[in-house]
Short mmCIF file of C-alpha atoms and ligand atoms in Angstrom, two decimals:
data_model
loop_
_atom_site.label_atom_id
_atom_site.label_comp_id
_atom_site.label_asym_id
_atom_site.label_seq_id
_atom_site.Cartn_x
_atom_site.Cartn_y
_atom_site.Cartn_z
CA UNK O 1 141.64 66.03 210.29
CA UNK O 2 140.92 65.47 213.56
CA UNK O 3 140.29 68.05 216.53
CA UNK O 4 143.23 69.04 219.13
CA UNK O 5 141.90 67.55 222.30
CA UNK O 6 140.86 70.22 224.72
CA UNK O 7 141.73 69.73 228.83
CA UNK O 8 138.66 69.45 230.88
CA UNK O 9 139.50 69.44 234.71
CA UNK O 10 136.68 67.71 237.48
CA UNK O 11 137.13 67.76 240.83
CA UNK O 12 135.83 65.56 243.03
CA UNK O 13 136.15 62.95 240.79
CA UNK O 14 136.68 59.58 242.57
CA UNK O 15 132.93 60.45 244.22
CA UNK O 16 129.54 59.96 243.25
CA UNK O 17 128.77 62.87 240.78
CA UNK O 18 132.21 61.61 239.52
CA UNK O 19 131.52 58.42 238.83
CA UNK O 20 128.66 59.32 236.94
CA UNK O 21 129.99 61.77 234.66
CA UNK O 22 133.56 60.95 233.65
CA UNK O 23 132.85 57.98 231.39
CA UNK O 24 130.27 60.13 229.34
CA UNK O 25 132.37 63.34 229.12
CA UNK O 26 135.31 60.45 227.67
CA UNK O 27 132.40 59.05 225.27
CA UNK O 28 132.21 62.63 223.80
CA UNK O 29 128.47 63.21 225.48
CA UNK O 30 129.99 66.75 226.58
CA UNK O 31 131.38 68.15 223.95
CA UNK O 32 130.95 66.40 220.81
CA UNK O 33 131.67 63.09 219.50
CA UNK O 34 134.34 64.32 217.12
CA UNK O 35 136.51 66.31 220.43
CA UNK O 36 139.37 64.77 221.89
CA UNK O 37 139.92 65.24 225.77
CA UNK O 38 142.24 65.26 228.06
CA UNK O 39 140.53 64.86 231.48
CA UNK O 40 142.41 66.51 234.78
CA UNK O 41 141.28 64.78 237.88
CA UNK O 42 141.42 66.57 241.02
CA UNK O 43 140.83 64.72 244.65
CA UNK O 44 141.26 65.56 248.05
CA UNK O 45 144.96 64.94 248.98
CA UNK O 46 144.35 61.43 251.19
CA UNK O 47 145.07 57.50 249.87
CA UNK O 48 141.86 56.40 250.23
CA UNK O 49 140.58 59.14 247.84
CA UNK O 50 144.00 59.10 245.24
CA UNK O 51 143.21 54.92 245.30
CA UNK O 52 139.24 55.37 244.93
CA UNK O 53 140.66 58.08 241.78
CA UNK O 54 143.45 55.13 240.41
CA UNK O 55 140.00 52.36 240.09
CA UNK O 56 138.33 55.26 238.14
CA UNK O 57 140.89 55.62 235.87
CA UNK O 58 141.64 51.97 235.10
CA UNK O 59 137.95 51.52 234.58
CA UNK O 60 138.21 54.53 231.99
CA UNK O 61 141.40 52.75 230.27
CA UNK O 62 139.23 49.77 230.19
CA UNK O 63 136.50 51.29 228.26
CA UNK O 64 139.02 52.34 225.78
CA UNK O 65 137.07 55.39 224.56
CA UNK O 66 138.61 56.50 221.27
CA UNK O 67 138.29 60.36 222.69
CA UNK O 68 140.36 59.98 225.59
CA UNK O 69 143.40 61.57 224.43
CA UNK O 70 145.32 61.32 227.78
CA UNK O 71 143.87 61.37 231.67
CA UNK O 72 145.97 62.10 235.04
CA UNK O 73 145.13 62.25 238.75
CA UNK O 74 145.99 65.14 240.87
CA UNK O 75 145.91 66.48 244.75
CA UNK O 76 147.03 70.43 244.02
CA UNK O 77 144.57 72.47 242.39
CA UNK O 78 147.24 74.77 240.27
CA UNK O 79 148.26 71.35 238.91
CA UNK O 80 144.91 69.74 238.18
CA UNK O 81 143.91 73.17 236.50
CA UNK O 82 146.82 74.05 234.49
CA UNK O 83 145.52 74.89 230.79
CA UNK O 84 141.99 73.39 231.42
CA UNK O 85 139.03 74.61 229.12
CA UNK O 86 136.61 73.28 231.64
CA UNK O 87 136.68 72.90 234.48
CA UNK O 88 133.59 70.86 236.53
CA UNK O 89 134.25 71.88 240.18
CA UNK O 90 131.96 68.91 241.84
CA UNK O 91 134.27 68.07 244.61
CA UNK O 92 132.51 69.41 248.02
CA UNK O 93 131.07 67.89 250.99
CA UNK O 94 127.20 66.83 249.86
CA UNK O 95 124.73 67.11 252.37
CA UNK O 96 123.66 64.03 254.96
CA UNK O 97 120.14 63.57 255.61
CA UNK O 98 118.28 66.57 257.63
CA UNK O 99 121.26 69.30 256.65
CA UNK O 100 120.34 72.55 254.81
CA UNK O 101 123.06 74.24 252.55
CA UNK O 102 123.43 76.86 254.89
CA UNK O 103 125.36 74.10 257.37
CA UNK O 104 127.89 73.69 254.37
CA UNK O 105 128.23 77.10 253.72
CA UNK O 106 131.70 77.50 255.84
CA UNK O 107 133.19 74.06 254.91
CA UNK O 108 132.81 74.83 251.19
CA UNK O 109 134.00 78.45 251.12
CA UNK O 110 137.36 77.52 251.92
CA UNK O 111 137.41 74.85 249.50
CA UNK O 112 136.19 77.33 246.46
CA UNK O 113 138.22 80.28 247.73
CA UNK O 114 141.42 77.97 247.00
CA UNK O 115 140.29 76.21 243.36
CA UNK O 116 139.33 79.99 242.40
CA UNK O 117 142.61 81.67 243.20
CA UNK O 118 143.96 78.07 241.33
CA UNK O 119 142.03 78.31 238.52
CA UNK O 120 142.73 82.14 238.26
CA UNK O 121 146.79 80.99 238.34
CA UNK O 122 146.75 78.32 236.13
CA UNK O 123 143.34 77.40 233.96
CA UNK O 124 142.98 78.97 229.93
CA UNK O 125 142.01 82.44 230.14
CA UNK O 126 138.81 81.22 228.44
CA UNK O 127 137.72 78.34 230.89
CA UNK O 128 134.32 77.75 231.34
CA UNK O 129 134.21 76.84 234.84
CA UNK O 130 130.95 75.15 235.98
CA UNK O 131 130.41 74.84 239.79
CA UNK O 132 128.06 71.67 240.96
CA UNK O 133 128.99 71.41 244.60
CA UNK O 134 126.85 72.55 246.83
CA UNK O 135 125.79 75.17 248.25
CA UNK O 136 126.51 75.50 244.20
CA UNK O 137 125.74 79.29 243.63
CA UNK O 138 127.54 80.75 246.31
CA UNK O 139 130.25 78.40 245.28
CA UNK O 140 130.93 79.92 242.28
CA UNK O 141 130.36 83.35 243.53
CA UNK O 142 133.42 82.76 245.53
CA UNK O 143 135.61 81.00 243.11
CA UNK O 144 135.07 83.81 240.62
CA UNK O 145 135.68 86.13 243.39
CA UNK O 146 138.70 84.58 244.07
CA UNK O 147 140.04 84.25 240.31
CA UNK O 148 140.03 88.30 239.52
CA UNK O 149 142.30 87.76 236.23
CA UNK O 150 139.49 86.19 234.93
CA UNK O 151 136.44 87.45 233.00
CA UNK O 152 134.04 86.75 235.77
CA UNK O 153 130.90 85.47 232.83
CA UNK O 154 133.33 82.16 232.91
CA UNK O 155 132.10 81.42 236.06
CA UNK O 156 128.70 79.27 236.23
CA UNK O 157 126.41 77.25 238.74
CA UNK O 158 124.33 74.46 237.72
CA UNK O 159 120.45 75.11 238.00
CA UNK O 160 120.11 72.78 235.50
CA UNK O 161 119.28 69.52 237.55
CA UNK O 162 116.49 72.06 238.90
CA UNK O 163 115.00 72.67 234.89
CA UNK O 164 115.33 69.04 234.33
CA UNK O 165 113.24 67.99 237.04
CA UNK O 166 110.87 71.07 236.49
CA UNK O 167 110.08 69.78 233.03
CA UNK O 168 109.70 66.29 233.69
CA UNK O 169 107.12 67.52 236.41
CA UNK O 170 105.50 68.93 234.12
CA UNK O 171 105.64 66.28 231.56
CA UNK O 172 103.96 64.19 233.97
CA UNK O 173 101.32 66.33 234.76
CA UNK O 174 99.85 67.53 231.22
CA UNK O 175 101.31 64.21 229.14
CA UNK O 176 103.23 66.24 226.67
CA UNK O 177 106.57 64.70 226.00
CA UNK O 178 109.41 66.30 227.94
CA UNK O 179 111.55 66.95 225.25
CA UNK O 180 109.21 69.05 223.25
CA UNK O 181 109.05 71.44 226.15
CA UNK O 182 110.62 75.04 225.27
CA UNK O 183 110.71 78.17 227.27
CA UNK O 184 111.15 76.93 231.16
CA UNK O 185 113.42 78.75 233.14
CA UNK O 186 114.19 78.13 237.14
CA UNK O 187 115.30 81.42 238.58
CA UNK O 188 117.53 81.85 241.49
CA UNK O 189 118.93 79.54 243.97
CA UNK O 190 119.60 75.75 243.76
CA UNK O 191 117.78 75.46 246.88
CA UNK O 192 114.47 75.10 248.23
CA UNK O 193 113.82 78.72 247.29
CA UNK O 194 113.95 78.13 243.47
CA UNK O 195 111.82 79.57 241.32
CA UNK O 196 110.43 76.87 238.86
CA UNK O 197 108.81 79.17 236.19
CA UNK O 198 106.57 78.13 233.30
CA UNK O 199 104.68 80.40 232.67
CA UNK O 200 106.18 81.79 229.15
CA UNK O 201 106.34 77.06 228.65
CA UNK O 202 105.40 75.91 225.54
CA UNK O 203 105.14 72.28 223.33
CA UNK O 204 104.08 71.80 220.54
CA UNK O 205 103.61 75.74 219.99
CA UNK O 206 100.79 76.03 222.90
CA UNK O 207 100.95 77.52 226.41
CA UNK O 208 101.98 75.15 229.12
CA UNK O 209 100.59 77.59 231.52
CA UNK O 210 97.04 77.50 229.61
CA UNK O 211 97.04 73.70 229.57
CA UNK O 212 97.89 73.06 233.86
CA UNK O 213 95.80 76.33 233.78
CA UNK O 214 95.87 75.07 238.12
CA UNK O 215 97.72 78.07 239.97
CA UNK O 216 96.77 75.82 243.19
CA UNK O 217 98.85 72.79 242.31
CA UNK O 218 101.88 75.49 240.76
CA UNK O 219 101.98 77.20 244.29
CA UNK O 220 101.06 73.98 246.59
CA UNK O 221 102.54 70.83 244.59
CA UNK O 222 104.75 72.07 241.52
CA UNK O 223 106.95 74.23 243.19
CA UNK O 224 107.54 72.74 246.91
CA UNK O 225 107.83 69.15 244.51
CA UNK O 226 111.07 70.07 242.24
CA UNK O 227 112.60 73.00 245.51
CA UNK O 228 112.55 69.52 247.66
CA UNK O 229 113.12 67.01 245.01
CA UNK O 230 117.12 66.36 246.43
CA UNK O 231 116.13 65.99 249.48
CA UNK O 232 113.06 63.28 248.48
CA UNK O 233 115.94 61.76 246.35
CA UNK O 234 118.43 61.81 249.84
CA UNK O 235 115.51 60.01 251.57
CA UNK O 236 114.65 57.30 248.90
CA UNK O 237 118.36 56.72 248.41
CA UNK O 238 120.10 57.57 251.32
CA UNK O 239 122.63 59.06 249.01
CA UNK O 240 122.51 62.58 247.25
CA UNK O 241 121.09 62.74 243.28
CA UNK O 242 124.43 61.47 241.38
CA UNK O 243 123.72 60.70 238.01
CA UNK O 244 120.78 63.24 237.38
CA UNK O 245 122.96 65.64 238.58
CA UNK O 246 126.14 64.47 236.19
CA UNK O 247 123.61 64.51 233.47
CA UNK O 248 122.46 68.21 233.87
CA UNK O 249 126.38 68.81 234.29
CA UNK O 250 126.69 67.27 231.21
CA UNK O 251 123.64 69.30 229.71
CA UNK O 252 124.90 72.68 230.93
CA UNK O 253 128.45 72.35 229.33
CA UNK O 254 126.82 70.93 225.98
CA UNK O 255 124.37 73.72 225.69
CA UNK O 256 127.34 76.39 226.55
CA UNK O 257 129.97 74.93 224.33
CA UNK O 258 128.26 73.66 221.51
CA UNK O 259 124.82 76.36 221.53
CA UNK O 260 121.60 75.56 222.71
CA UNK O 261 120.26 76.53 218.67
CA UNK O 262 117.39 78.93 220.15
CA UNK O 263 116.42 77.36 223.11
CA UNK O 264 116.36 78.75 226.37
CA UNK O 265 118.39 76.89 228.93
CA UNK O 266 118.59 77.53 232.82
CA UNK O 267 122.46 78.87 234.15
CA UNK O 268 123.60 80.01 237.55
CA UNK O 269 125.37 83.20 236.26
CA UNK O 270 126.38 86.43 237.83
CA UNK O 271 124.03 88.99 237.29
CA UNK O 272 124.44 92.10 234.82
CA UNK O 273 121.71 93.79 236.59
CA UNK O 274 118.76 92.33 234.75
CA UNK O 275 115.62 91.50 236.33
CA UNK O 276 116.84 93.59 239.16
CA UNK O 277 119.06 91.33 240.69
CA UNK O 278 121.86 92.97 241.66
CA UNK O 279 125.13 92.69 239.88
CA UNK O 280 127.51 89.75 240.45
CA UNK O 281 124.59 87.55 242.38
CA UNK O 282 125.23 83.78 241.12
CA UNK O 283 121.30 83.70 239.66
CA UNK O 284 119.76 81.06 237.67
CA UNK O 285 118.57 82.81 234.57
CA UNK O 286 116.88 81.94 231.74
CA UNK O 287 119.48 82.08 228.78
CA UNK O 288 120.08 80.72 225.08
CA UNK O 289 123.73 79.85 224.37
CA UNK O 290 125.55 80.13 221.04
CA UNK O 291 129.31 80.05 220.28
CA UNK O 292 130.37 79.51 223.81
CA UNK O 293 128.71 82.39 224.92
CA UNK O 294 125.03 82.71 226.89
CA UNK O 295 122.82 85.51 226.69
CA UNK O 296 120.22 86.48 229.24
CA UNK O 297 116.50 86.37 227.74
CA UNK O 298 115.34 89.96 228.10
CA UNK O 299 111.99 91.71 228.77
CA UNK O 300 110.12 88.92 230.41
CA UNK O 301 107.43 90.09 232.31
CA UNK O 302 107.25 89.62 236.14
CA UNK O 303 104.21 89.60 237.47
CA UNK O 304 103.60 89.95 241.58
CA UNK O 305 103.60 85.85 242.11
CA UNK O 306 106.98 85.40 240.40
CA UNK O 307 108.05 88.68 241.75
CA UNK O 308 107.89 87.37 245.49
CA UNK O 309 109.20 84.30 244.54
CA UNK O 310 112.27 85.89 242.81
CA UNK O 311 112.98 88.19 246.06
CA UNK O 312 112.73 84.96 248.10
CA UNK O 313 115.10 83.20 246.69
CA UNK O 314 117.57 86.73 245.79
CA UNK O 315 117.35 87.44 249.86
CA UNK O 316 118.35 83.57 250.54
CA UNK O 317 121.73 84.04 248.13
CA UNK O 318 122.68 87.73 249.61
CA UNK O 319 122.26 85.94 252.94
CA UNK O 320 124.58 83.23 251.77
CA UNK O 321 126.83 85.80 250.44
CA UNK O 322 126.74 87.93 253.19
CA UNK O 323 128.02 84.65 255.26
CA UNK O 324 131.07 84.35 253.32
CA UNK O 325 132.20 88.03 253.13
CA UNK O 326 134.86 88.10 255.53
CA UNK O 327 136.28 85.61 253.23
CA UNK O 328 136.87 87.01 250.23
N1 NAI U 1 124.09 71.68 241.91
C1 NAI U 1 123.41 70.56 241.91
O1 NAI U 1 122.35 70.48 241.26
C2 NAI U 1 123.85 69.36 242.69
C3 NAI U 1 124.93 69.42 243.50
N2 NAI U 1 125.35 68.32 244.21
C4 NAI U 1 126.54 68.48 245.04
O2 NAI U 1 127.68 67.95 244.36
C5 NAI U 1 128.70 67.66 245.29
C6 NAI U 1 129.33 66.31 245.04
O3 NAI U 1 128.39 65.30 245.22
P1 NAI U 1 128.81 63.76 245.23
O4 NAI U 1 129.68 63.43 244.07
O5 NAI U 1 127.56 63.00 245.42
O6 NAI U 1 129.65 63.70 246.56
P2 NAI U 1 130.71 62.58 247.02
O7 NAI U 1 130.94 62.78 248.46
O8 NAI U 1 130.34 61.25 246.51
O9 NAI U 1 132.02 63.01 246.25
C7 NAI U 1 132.65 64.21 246.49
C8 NAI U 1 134.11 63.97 246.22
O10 NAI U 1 134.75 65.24 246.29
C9 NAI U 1 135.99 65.05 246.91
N3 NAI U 1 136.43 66.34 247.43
C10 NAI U 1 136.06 66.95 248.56
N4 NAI U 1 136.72 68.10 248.71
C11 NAI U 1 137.50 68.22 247.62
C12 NAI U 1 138.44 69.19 247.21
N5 NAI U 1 138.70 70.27 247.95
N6 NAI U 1 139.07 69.00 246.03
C13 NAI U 1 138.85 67.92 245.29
N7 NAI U 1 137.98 66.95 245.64
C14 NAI U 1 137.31 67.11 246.79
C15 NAI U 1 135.74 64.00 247.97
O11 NAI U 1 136.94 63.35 248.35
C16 NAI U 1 134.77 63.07 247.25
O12 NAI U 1 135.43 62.02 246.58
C17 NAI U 1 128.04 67.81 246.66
O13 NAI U 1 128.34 69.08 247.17
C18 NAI U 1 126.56 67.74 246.34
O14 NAI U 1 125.77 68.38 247.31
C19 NAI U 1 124.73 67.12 244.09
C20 NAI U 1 123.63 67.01 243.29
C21 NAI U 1 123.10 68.12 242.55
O1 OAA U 2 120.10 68.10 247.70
C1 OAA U 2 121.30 67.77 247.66
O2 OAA U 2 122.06 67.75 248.62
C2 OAA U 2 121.88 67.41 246.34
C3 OAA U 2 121.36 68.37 245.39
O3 OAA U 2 121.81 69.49 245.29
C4 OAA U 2 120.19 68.00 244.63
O4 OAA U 2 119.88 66.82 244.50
O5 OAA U 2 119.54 68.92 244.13
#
C-alpha cells in the first residue's frame, strides 16, 4: 500500500535555492522514493514573484513526478503552512557582493518573526522546520522564538552546506574519497566564524587529523577556505551558492527524517547547554539522527584551539541575537 503523502512547505520558492530544490524534493530525494508529497509554496506577495512561482510549477507538472501528490502557490504564511511536516524556510533576501550577514540581520528578522508566529498557528505540531535563509541561525532562533506552542528542538539551521564543503576540502587535500569521511562536525555559526572541526575525522577507520597532520594549513588555509567559501562562490558567480546549498537542504532533512544510521551529521540546533553554549543559541552541533529525532554527540574533548574558535563564533551569534531582542 502506498504511503499518505506528507505536506512539505518552502518558502522562497520561485528563487534560486528554489529552483534548485523543488524538483528533487518531488523526485523523492528528500524523503524517500516511496513518500508522496504535497509541496506548499510560499512567495512574497508581488506578480512578478506569484508568475516566476506559476513557471515553477508548470515545469514541476511537466516532469510528471509520480510523488507529487498535489502542489499550490501561496502569498500568506498561515496558508502556505497549514498542516505542513516540513517546512524549508529559504525565502530571505541573500546577500550582494561585499555585504556581511550582519547588514541582513534587520530585514530578515521581520520576515522570520512573521513565518514563526505562522508556523506556530498553523504547521503539524511535529514540523520539522529547517531555516536556510540567511543570516540562517539567528533566523531560526527567531522563528522558534516566535512559534512558543511549539517544541522548540523542531526548529533547525542549515550548517550543512558548511560540512559539505569542509569534507570535500578535505577530500582534496589527503585524496581519500569524500564519502568515506565520518566524524566531521562544523560548530557554530554559518558565517565566517565557523568552526570546521576534524579533528575526531576518520576514513577508512584512520585519523584524518593524523594524515593532514599540518596545523598550519588547518589554521591558515582550511578554515579561512570553507568560513569564505560563499563569498568565493558570490565572486565566481556573481550569484549566491544555489544548488550546493539545496543539496545540503536536501541532506539535512534526509538525515533528520529518515536517520543518519550512526553517522554524525552537522545541525544548527538550539542548545541544551552542552559544550557550554548557552541554552537556546541556534549552534551547529555535531549530531546523529534516528527516527526523526537528533541527538547531540557527547563528551568530545575541546582542546584550547577549538575552544577559541568555538567562543568566536558563540560571541558572533549572541551579538546577532542581542540585535534582534527588541524584537521578540
Ligand atoms: N544557510 C546556508 O548555507 C545558505 C543560505 N543561503 C541563503 O538562502 C536564501 C535564499 O537564497 P536564494 O534562493 O539564492 O535567493 P533568491 O533571491 O534567488 O530567492 C529568494 C526568494 O525568496 C523570496 N522571498 C523573500 N522574502 C520572502 C518571504 N517573506 N516569504 C516568502 N518568500 C520570500 C523572494 O521573492 C525570492 O524569490 C538567502 O538568504 C541566502 O543568503 C544561500 C546559500 C546557503
Ligand atoms: O554566502 C552567502 O551569502 C550564501 C551562503 O550562505 C553560502 O554560500 O554559504
Amino acid at each position: 500500500m502506498s504511503k499518505k503523502p506528507v505536506r512539505v512547505a518552502v518558502t522562497g520558492a520561485a528563487g534560486q535555492i528554489g529552483y534548485a530544490i523543488l524538483f528533487r524534493i518531488a523526485a523523492g530525494e528528500m524523503l524517500g522514493k516511496d513518500q508522496p508529497v504535497i509541496l506548499q509554496l510560499l512567495e512574497i506577495p508581488d506578480e512578478k514573484a506569484q508568475k516566476a512561482l506559476k513557471g515553477v510549477m508548470m515545469e514541476l507538472q511537466d516532469c510528471a513526478f509520480p510523488l507529487l501528490a498535489g502542489m499550490e502557490a501561496y502569498a500568506d504564511p498561515v496558508a502556505a503552512f497549514k498542516d505542513t511536516d516540513y517546512a524549508l524556510l529559504v525565502g530571505a533576501r541573500p546577500r550582494g557582493p561585499g555585504m556581511e550577514r550582519a547588514d541582513l540581520l534587520a530585514a530578515n528578522a521581520q520576515i522570520f518573526t512573521a513565518q514563526g508566529k505562522a508556523l506556530d498557528k498553523s504547521a503539524s505540531r511535529n514540523v520539522k522546520v529547517l531555516v536556510v535563509g540567511n543570516p540562517a541561525n539567528t533566523n531560526a532562533y527567531i522563528a522558534m522564538k516566535s512559534a512558543p506552542s511549539l517544541p522548540r528542538e523542531n526548529f533547525t539551521a542549515m550548517l550543512r552546506l558548511d560540512h559539505n564543503r569542509a569534507a570535500s576540502q578535505i577530500a582534496a587535500k589527503t585524496g581519500v574519497a569524500v564519502g568515506d569521511i565520518e566524524k566531521l562536525t562544523v560548530w557554530g555559526n554559518h558565517s565566517p566564524s565557523m568552526y570546521a572541526d576534524y579533528r575526531f575525522a576518520t576514513a577508512g577507520g584512520k585519523s584524518i587529523k593524523d594524515m593532514i597532520n599540518d596545523q598550519e594549513w588547518n589554521a591558515n588555509t582550511f578554515l579561512p577556505t570553507v568560513g569564505k567559501r560563499g563569498a568565493a562562490i558570490i565572486e565566481a558567480r556573481g550569484l549566491s551558492s544555489a544548488a550546493s546549498a539545496a543539496n545540503a537542504a536536501i541532506d539535512h532533512m534526509r538525515d533528520w527524517a529518515l536517520g543518519s544510521n550512526g553517522k554524525w551529521v552537522t545541525m544548527g540546533i538550539p542548545s541544551n547547554g552542552d559544550y557550554g553554549i548557552p541554552k537556546d543559541i541556534m549552534f551547529g552541533f555535531p549530531v546523529v539522527t534516528s527516527n526523526g529525532k537528533y541527538e547531540v554527540v557527547k563528551g568530545l574533548d575541546i582542546d584550547a584551539f577549538s575552544q577559541e574558535r568555538i567562543n568566536k563564533t558563540l560571541k558572533e551569534l549572541q551579538e546577532e541575537q542581542a540585535g534582534v531582542a527588541h524584537l521578540l
